[in-house]
mmCIF file of C-alpha atoms in Angstrom:
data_model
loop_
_atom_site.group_PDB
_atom_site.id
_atom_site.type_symbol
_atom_site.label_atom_id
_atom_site.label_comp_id
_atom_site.label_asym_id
_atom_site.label_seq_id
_atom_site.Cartn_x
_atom_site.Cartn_y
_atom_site.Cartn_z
ATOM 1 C CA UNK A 1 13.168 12.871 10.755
ATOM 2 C CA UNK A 2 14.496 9.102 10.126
ATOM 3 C CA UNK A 3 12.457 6.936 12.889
ATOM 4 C CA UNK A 4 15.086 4.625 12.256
ATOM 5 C CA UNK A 5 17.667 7.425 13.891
ATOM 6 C CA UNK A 6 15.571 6.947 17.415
ATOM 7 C CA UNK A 7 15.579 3.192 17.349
ATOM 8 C CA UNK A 8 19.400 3.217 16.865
ATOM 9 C CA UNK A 9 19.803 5.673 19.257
ATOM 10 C CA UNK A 10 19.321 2.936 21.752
ATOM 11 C CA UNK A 11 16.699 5.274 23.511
ATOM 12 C CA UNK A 12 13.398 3.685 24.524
ATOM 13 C CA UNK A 13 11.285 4.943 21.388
ATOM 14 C CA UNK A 14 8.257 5.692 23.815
ATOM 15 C CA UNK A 15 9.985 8.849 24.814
ATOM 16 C CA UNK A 16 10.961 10.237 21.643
ATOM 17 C CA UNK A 17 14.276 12.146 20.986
ATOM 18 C CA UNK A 18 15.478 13.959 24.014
ATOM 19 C CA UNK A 19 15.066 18.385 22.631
ATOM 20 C CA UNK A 20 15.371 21.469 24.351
ATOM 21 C CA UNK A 21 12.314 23.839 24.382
ATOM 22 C CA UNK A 22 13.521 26.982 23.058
ATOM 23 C CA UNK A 23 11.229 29.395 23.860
ATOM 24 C CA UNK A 24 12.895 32.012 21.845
ATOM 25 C CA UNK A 25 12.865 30.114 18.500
ATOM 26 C CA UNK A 26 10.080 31.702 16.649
ATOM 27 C CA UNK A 27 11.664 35.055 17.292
ATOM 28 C CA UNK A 28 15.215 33.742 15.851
ATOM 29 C CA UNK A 29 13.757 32.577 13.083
ATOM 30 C CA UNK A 30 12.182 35.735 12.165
ATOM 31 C CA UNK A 31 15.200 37.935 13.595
ATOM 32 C CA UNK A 32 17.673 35.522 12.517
ATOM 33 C CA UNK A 33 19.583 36.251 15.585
ATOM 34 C CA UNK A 34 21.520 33.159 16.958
ATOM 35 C CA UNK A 35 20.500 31.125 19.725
ATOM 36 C CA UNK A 36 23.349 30.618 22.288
ATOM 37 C CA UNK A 37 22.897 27.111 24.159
ATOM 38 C CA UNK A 38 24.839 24.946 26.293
ATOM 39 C CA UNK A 39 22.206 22.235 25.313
ATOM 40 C CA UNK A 40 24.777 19.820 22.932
ATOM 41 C CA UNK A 41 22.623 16.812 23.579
ATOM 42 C CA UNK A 42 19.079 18.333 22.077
ATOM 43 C CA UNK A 43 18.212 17.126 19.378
ATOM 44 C CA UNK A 44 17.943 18.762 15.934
ATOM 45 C CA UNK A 45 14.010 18.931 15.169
ATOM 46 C CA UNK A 46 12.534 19.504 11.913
ATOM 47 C CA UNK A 47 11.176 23.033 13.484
ATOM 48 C CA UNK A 48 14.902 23.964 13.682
ATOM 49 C CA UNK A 49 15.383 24.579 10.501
ATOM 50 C CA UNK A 50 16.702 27.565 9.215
ATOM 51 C CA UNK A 51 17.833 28.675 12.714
ATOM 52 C CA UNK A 52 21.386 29.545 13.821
ATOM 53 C CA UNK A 53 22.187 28.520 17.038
ATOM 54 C CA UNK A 54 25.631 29.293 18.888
ATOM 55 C CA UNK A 55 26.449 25.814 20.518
ATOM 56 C CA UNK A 56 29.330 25.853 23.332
ATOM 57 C CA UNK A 57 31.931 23.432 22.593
ATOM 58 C CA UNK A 58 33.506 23.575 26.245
ATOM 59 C CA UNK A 59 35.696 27.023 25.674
ATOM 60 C CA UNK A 60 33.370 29.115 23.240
ATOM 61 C CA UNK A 61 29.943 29.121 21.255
ATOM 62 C CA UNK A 62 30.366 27.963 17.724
ATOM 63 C CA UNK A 63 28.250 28.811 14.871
ATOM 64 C CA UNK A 64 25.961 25.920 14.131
ATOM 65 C CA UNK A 65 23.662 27.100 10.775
ATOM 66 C CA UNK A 66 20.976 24.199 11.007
ATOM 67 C CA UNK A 67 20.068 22.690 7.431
ATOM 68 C CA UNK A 68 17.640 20.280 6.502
ATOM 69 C CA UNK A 69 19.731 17.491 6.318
ATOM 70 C CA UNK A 70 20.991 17.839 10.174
ATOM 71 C CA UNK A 71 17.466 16.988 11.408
ATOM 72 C CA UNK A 72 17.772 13.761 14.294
ATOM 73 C CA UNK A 73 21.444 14.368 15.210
ATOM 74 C CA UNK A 74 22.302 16.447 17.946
ATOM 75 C CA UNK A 75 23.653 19.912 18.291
ATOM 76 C CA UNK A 76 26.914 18.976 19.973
ATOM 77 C CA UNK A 77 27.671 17.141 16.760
ATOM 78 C CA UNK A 78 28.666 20.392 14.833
ATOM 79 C CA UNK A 79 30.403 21.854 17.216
ATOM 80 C CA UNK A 80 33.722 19.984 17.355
ATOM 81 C CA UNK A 81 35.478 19.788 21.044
ATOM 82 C CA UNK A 82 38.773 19.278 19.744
ATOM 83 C CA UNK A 83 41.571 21.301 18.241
ATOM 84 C CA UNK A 84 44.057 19.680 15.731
ATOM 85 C CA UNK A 85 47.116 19.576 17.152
ATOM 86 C CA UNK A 86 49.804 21.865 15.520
ATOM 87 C CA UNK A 87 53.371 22.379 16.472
ATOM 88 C CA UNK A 88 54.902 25.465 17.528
ATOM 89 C CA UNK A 89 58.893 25.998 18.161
ATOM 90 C CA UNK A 90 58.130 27.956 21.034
ATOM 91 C CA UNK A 91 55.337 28.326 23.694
ATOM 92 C CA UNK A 92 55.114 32.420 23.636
ATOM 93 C CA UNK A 93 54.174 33.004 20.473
ATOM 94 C CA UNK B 1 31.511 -25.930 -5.135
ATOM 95 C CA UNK B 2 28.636 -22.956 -6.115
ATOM 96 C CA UNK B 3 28.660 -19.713 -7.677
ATOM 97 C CA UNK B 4 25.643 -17.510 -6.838
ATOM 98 C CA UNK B 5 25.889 -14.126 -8.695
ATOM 99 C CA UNK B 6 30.069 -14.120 -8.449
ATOM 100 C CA UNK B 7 29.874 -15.086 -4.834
ATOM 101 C CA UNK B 8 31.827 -18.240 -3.748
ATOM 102 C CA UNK B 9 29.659 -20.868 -1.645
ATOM 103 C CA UNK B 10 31.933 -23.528 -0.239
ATOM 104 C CA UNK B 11 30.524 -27.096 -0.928
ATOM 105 C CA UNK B 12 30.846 -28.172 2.798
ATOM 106 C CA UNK B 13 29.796 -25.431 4.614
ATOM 107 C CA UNK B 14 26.139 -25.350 5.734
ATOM 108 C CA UNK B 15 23.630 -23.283 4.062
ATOM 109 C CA UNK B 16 23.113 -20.940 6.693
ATOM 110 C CA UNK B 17 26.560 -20.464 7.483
ATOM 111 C CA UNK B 18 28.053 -20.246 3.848
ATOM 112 C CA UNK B 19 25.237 -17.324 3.037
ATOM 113 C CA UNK B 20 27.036 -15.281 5.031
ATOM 114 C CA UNK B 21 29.534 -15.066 2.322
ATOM 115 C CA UNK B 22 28.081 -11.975 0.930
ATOM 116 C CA UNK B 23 28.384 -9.179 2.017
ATOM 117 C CA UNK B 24 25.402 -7.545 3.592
ATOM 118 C CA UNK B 25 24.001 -10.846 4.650
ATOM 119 C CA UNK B 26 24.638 -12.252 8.641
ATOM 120 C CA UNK B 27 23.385 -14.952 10.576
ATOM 121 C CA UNK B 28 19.771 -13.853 10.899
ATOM 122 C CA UNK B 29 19.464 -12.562 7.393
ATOM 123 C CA UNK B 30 20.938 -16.384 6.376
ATOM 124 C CA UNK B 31 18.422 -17.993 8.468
ATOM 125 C CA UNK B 32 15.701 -15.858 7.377
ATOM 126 C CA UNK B 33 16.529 -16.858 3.802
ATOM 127 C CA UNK B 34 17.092 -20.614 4.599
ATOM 128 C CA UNK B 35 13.379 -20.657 6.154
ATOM 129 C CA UNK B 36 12.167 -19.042 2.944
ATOM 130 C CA UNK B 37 13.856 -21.169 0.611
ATOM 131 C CA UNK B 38 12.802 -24.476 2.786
ATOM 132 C CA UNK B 39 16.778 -25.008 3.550
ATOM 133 C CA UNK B 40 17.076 -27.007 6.519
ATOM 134 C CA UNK B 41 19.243 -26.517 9.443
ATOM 135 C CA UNK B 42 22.091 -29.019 8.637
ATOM 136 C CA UNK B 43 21.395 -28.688 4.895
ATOM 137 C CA UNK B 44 25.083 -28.149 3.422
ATOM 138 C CA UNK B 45 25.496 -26.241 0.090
ATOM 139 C CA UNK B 46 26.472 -29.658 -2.037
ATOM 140 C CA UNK B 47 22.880 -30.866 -0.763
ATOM 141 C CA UNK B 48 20.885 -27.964 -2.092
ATOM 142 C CA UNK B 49 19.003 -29.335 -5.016
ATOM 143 C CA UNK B 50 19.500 -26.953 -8.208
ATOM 144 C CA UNK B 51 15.972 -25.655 -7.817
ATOM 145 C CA UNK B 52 16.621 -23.998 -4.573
ATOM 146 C CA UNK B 53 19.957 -23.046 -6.332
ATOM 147 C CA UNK B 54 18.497 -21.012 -8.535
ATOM 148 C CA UNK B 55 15.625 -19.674 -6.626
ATOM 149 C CA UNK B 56 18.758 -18.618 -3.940
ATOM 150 C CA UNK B 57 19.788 -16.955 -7.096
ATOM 151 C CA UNK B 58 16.494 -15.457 -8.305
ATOM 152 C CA UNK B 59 15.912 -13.661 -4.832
ATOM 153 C CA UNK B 60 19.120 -12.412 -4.228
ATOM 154 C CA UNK B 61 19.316 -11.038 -7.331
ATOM 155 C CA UNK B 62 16.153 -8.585 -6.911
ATOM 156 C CA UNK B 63 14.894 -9.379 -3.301
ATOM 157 C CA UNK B 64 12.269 -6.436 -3.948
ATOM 158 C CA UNK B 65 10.454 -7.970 -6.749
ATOM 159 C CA UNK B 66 10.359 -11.370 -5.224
ATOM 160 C CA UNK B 67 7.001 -12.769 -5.018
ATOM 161 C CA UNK B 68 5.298 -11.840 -1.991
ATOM 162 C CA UNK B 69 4.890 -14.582 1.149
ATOM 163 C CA UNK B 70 1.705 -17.246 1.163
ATOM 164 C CA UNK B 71 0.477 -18.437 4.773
ATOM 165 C CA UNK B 72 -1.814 -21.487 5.333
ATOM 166 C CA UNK B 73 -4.248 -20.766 7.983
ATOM 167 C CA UNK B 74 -4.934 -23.305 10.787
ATOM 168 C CA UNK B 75 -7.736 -26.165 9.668
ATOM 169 C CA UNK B 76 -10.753 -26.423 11.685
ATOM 170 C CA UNK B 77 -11.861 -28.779 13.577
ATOM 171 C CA UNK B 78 -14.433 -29.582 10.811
ATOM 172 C CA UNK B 79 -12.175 -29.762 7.949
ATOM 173 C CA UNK B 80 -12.028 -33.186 6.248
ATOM 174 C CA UNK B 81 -9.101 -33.223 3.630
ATOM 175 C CA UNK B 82 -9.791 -33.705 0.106
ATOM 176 C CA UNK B 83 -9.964 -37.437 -1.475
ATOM 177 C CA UNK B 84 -7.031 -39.529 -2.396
ATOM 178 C CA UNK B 85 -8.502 -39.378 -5.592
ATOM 179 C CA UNK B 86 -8.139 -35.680 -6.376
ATOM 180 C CA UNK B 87 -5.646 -34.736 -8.513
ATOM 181 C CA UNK B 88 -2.365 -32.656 -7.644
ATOM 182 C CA UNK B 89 -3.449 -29.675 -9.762
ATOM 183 C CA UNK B 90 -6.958 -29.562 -7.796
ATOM 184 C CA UNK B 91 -5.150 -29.502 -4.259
ATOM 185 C CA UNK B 92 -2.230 -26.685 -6.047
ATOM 186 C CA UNK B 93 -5.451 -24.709 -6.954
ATOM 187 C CA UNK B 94 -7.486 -25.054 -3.531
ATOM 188 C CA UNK B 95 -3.838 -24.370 -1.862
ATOM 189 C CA UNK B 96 -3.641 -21.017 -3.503
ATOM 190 C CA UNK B 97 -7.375 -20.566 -2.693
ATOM 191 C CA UNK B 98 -6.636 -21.131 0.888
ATOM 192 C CA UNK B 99 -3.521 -19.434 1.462
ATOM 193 C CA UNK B 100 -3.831 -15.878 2.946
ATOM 194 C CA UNK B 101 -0.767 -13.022 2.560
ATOM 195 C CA UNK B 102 1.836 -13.599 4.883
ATOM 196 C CA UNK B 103 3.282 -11.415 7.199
ATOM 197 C CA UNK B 104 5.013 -8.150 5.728
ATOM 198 C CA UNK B 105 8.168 -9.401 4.060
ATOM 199 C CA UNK B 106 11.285 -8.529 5.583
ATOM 200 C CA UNK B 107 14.259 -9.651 3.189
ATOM 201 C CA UNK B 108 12.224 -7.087 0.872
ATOM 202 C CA UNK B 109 14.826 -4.603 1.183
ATOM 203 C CA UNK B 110 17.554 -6.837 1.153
ATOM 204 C CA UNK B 111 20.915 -5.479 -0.013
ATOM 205 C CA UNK B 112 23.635 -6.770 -0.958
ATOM 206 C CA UNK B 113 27.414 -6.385 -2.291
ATOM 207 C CA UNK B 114 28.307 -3.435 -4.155
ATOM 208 C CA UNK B 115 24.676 -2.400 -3.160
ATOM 209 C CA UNK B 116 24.987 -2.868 0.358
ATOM 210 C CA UNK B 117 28.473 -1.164 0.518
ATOM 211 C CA UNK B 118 27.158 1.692 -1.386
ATOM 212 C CA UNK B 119 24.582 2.577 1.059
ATOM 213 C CA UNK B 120 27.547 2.319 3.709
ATOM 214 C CA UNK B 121 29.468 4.919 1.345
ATOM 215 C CA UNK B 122 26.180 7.842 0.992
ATOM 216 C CA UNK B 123 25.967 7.237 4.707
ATOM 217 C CA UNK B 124 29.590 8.201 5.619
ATOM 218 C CA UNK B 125 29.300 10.767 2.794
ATOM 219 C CA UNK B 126 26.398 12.133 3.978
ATOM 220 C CA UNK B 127 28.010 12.355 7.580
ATOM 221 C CA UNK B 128 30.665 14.137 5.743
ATOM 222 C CA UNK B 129 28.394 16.807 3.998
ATOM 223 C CA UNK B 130 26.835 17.820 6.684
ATOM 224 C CA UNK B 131 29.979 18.647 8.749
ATOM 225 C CA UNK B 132 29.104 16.285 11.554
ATOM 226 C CA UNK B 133 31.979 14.947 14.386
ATOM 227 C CA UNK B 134 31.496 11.427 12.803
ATOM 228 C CA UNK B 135 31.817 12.571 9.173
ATOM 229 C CA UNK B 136 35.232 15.073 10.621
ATOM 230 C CA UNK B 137 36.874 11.812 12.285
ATOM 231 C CA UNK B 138 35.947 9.647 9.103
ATOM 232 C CA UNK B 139 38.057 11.799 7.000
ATOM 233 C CA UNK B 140 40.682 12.303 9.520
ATOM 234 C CA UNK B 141 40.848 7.938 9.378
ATOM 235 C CA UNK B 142 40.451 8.532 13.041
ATOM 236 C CA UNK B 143 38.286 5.948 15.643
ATOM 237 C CA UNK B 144 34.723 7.632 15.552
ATOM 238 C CA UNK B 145 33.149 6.644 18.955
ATOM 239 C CA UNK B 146 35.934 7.850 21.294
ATOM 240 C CA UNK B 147 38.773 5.308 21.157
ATOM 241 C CA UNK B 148 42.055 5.932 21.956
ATOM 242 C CA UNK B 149 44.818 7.208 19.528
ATOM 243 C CA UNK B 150 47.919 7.155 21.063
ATOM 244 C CA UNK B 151 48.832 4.263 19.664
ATOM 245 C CA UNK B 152 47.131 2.013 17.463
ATOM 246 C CA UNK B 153 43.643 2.589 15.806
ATOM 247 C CA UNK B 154 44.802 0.553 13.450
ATOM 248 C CA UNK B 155 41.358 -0.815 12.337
ATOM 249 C CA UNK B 156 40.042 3.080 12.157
ATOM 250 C CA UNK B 157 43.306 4.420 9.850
ATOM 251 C CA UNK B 158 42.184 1.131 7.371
ATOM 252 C CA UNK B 159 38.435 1.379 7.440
ATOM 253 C CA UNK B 160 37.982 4.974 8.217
ATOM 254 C CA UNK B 161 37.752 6.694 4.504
ATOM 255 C CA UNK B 162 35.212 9.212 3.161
ATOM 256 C CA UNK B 163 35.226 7.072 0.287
ATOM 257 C CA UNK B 164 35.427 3.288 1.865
ATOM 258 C CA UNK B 165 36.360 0.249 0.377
ATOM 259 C CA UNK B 166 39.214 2.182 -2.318
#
């Protein structure tokens, strides 16, 4: 993880990143079952790895495959709250 | 009127102001460099003798490699300074002697221009790669931290690229 993530963060850096313990994570890692979570604000920690979590978005639980690269942001980031807007002619459709 | 690697320094500006020409380098960055370079406060850039000129030039053009920082300790008590008599290479030598490293430099990483906005690029791209909500609303030109878009975001639809800058 960047330390440089946690000072920008503007979180005191004597607490460290804010993280959900999942207690199920070892099993979903061997399993690789999905973890479903409401937890948006945890942060992504280098254990996380490899895991798929299902992160709720506010209406459903979107797939969220954790890479490398996603270590110190935060789960809600990958699971968009918003829906493009697209016209339709009619409402029941 | 001065040209430091392609950059523009306007002859009436002070130093620490006109620095802030380039891009990547801000007030505190500009002082910083001033205190390292022995600029003054009110120096303006037609005062700067060419030395500093081209030591500006030297360090900005490879801040990493820069010769690392000198500090003089505090004398003692005890200390009785050298002779009039002794020559200017003898107190150079014994200044060197003296001197201990200096605090850990940090202009070392110092980045500038096209360097400067190419880290800003592999950050948005990277943003971008990973699927993040920043990297989504970057190439969507869209305001990143929750502004509104009714109207306006005028500043986002400009800025806001994947690839910045063109």
């Amino acid at each position: 993880m960047q330390p440089s993530l946690i000072l920008r963060s503007g979180r005191s850096a004597w607490k460290g990143p804010y993280f959900v313990a999942f207690s199920n994570l070892k099993q979903a890692l061997e399993d690789n079952v999905p973890i479903r979570t409401n937890a948006r604000a945890c942060t992504i920690l280098p254990n996380f790895v490899g895991v798929r979590f299902l992160v709720h978005n506010g209406k459903d639980y979107v797939p969220v495959a954790v890479t490398q690269d996603m270590i110190g942001h935060k789960l809600g980031e990958f699971a968009h709250t918003k829906k493009r807007f697209t016209y339709r002619a009619t409402k029941n459709r | 009127m001065v040209h430091v690697l392609g950059v523009l320094l306007p002859d009436l500006q002070y130093a620490r102001q006109a620095l802030t020409t380039f891009y990547g380098i801000g007030n505190k960055t500009a002082h910083r460099l001033c205190a390292r370079l022995q600029v003054h406060d009110r120096q303006k850039i037609r005062d700067l003798t060419p030395t500093q000129i081209t030591e500006l030039a030297s360090f900005l053009a490879s801040p990493s490699t820069a010769s690392p920082l000198r500090r003089m300790p505090l004398a003692s008590f005890k200390y009785k300074p050298p002779p009039v008599s002794t020559s200017i290479e003898d107190i150079r030598r014994r200044v060197l002697e003296d001197s201990v490293p200096g605090p850990p430099d940090t202009l070392k990483g110092l980045k500038i221009e096209s360097e400067a906005k190419r880290v800003v690029k592999e950050n948005i791209a990277h943003l971008r790669m990973i699927g993040s909500y920043v990297g989504k609303r970057h190439a969507m030109g869209l305001p990143v931290r929750g502004q509104n878009t009714q109207s306006n975001a005028k500043t986002a639809r400009k800025l806001n690229r994947v690839t910045r800058f063109g």
